């Protein structure tokens, strides 16, 4: 298939299609792969939604999962950097999910400090509780790109991150899910972000403090992970609030986030 075309099965309700596919399990995934697609059209004529436009549950997110990001965050707040000994987890509301090329509201009157965060997203395929580290990647359906848009003034004002991370449209996701068999090592992916064409973040998932297998293991110790659960694995250094002077997204800006082997998000602030 040419890169400028996309193949699609005929499905009536795309908003639920991926959840139903993940629920169907590995045998169904294999059948679909063998069957191919029913429709082929130019990619330019397709409207790409988030792969999971409305996850069943909040997106689980890792904070300070790259040492340099933890250090830049501490420096910006005038405190000593201390790397986390355990994963720091918060969530984003499902209503924050946005399309890979969707518009991000600037939320005038609510926040003046919108920030960018490129992240590798993990989609759980096979659920479970007490998942051992050595088998954790067997539970992954695939990987996607997430921009964990953050309202820094709300994040720091409310102490807990939920409100500052959950504004409508603040979780662009996509442009697709690459299945786990296509990414044998999630700790060997380059990730970058740009604002108006200027490179802001440039790092690799190998620098994660807690790799994907460890994150899945820890989250599942006493909590059942379910098919379709989404995990945002943290962002590297280069975010706006930690720059000198701080930089924040404003109306008209275009923010792009890319993870190697998966694709690039491109969203305008409106």
C-alpha atoms as one frame of an Amber mdcrd trajectory, in Angstrom:
protein
   0.000   0.000   0.000   1.292   3.477  -0.859   2.007   5.767   2.104  -0.487
   8.353   0.814  -3.368   5.866   0.974  -5.139   4.118   3.822  -7.062   0.817
   3.913 -10.158   0.600   6.044 -12.624  -2.164   6.867 -16.282  -1.207   6.515
 -17.412  -0.280  10.039 -20.498   1.727  10.952 -19.384   3.155  14.307 -15.700
   4.109  14.214 -15.824   5.640  17.708 -16.185   2.143  19.197 -14.401   0.107
  16.530 -10.976  -0.104  18.155 -12.369  -0.963  21.595 -14.377  -3.814  20.057
 -11.325  -5.063  18.206  -9.143  -5.008  21.332 -11.886  -6.768  23.310 -12.047
  -9.513  20.681  -8.569 -10.752  21.592  -5.495 -12.075  19.769  -7.330 -14.596
  17.584  -9.533 -11.845  16.141  -6.520  -9.561  15.611  -4.837 -12.303  13.598
  -7.961 -12.927  11.502  -8.268  -9.231  10.691  -4.602  -9.056   9.705  -5.085
 -11.987   7.325  -8.341 -10.649   5.902  -6.969  -7.251   4.925  -9.295  -4.319
   4.308 -12.488  -3.614   2.409 -11.914   0.021   1.409  -8.891   1.914   0.147
  -8.885   5.698  -0.191  -6.392   8.563  -0.357  -5.142   9.438   3.104  -5.805
  13.121   2.352  -9.524  12.292   2.060  -9.696  10.492   5.413 -10.468  12.228
   8.686  -8.261  10.589  11.306  -9.860  10.386  14.734  -8.020   9.498  17.897
  -7.567   5.699  17.766  -9.622   5.521  20.962 -11.877   8.600  20.784 -13.453
   7.806  24.149 -11.504   5.312  26.304 -13.564   3.491  28.897 -11.431   4.874
  31.708  -9.190   7.851  32.368  -5.787   7.846  30.697  -3.154   6.786  33.263
  -0.106   9.050  33.121   3.435   8.970  34.481   4.999  12.106  35.920   8.750
  12.737  36.094   9.609   9.527  34.268  12.697  11.029  32.590  15.539  12.181
  34.833  16.249  15.390  32.901  12.572  16.376  33.021  12.480  15.795  36.780
  15.608  17.921  37.111  14.333  20.785  34.949  11.029  20.792  36.843  12.815
  21.034  40.183  15.141  23.788  38.963  12.218  25.878  37.674  10.641  25.744
  41.141  13.863  26.428  43.035  14.027  23.078  44.766  16.514  20.230  44.820
  15.923  17.554  42.236  15.070  14.141  43.635  14.318  11.326  41.232  11.220
   9.263  42.055  11.789   5.881  43.670   8.374   4.691  42.484   6.274   5.694
  39.475   4.290   8.897  40.023   0.850   8.330  38.515  -2.035  10.687  37.761
  -4.918  10.546  35.263  -6.458  12.622  32.486 -10.217  12.699  31.984 -11.502
  10.796  28.939 -13.085  14.042  27.681  -9.567  15.435  27.142  -8.925  13.058
  24.214  -8.411  14.881  20.918  -7.793  13.828  17.313  -4.221  13.673  15.969
  -4.839  16.799  13.866  -7.629  18.291  15.965  -7.743  21.838  17.293  -6.806
  22.403  20.932  -8.897  25.043  22.735  -6.787  27.733  24.408  -9.364  27.939
  27.241  -9.221  31.720  27.654 -10.203  32.754  31.155  -9.383  29.298  32.516
  -5.641  29.036  31.928  -2.825  31.168  30.547  -0.151  28.484  30.738  -0.787
  25.686  28.250   2.292  23.485  27.857   3.329  20.610  25.587   4.541  17.087
  26.485   5.352  14.451  23.866   4.841  10.923  25.214   4.774   7.298  24.134
   1.276   5.919  24.682   0.691   2.254  25.567  -2.590   0.480  24.805  -3.340
  -2.597  26.909  -4.574  -5.573  24.876  -4.717  -8.435  27.355  -5.890  -7.465
  30.822  -4.688  -8.790  34.116  -3.694  -8.156  37.708  -0.328  -8.929  39.255
   1.380  -8.957  35.858   5.076  -9.916  36.240   7.677  -7.644  34.653   9.007
 -10.382  32.395   5.554 -10.928  30.829   4.290  -7.339  30.914   4.903  -6.547
  27.245   2.794  -9.580  26.285  -0.182  -7.581  27.573   0.371  -4.663  25.170
  -1.904  -4.350  22.135   0.063  -1.488  20.643   1.619   1.942  20.917   0.555
   5.455  19.958   1.656   9.080  20.355   0.193  11.313  23.067   0.610  15.027
  23.701  -0.080  15.478  27.411  -1.177  19.123  27.135  -0.945  20.644  30.613
  -2.358  23.835  32.129   0.567  24.583  34.437  -1.155  27.317  36.458  -4.046
  24.960  37.250  -1.699  22.022  37.834   0.328  23.843  40.475  -2.611  25.768
  41.971  -4.635  22.640  42.702  -1.591  20.559  43.798  -3.056  17.347  42.437
  -2.709  17.240  38.659  -6.176  16.133  37.539  -7.750  19.521  36.717  -4.628
  20.939  35.086  -4.268  17.838  32.900  -7.908  17.271  31.959  -9.076  20.298
  29.991 -11.191  19.412  26.963  -8.985  18.683  23.957  -5.831  18.401  26.071
  -4.894  14.872  25.008  -4.204  14.635  21.270  -3.656  10.974  20.427  -2.669
   9.046  17.307  -2.278   9.295  14.428  -2.766   5.531  14.776  -1.913   2.554
  16.952   1.083   0.503  15.839   0.601  -3.052  17.075   3.125  -4.450  19.526
   4.557  -6.949  17.039   5.844  -3.987  14.978   7.692  -2.473  17.960   9.759
  -5.215  19.608  11.524  -2.789  21.974   9.500   0.201  23.249  12.653   1.438
  25.013  14.404   2.198  21.720  12.188   4.908  20.213  13.120   8.515  19.520
  10.553  11.156  20.512  10.448  14.845  19.618   8.169  17.879  19.803   8.048
  21.179  17.936   6.180  24.464  18.393   5.754  26.507  15.211   8.514  24.422
  13.633  11.019  25.044  16.452  12.346  21.838  18.050  11.523  21.755  21.774
  12.022  18.133  22.908  14.458  15.582  21.505  15.089  12.381  23.445  14.628
   8.605  23.513  12.440   6.227  25.474  15.647   4.516  26.609  15.966   7.360
  29.123  12.766   6.429  30.979  13.343   5.936  34.703  10.596   3.283  34.749
  10.356   1.387  31.443   7.065   0.225  29.979   7.273  -3.283  31.480   7.881
  -1.860  34.952   4.980   0.591  34.604   2.566  -2.197  33.671   3.853  -4.383
  36.501   3.429  -1.645  39.118   0.013  -0.486  37.934  -1.309  -4.046  37.908
  -0.052  -5.087  41.342  -3.403  -4.472  43.041  -5.463  -3.020  40.210  -6.792
  -4.927  37.238  -5.664  -3.542  33.896  -8.290  -4.048  31.209  -8.246  -4.244
  27.413  -8.244  -0.747  25.957  -6.628   0.932  28.960  -4.305   3.758  27.887
  -1.032   4.632  29.626   0.958   7.797  28.859   4.523   6.975  29.873   5.921
  10.433  30.670   7.730  13.204  28.824  11.412  14.102  28.448  12.958  17.504
  29.153  12.213  20.561  27.048   8.731  21.504  28.236   7.666  25.144  28.253
   7.273  26.005  31.911  10.862  24.948  32.725  12.440  27.187  30.075  14.105
  30.525  30.785  11.965  32.500  30.363   8.960  30.150  30.490   7.160  29.521
  27.206   3.488  28.658  26.829   1.227  27.874  23.905  -0.959  30.680  22.601
  -3.748  31.049  20.076  -2.503  30.246  16.557   0.490  28.153  17.652   1.002
  24.749  16.046   2.411  22.007  18.272   3.728  18.751  16.820   4.694  15.558
  18.649   6.384  12.550  17.082   7.444   9.100  18.239   9.736   7.095  15.971
   7.965   4.343  14.051   4.477   5.549  15.007   3.838   8.976  13.536   3.346
  12.650  14.271   0.541  14.666  15.854  -0.082  18.199  14.574  -2.495  20.403
  16.502  -3.310  24.107  16.338  -4.236  26.158  19.403  -7.530  27.983  18.783
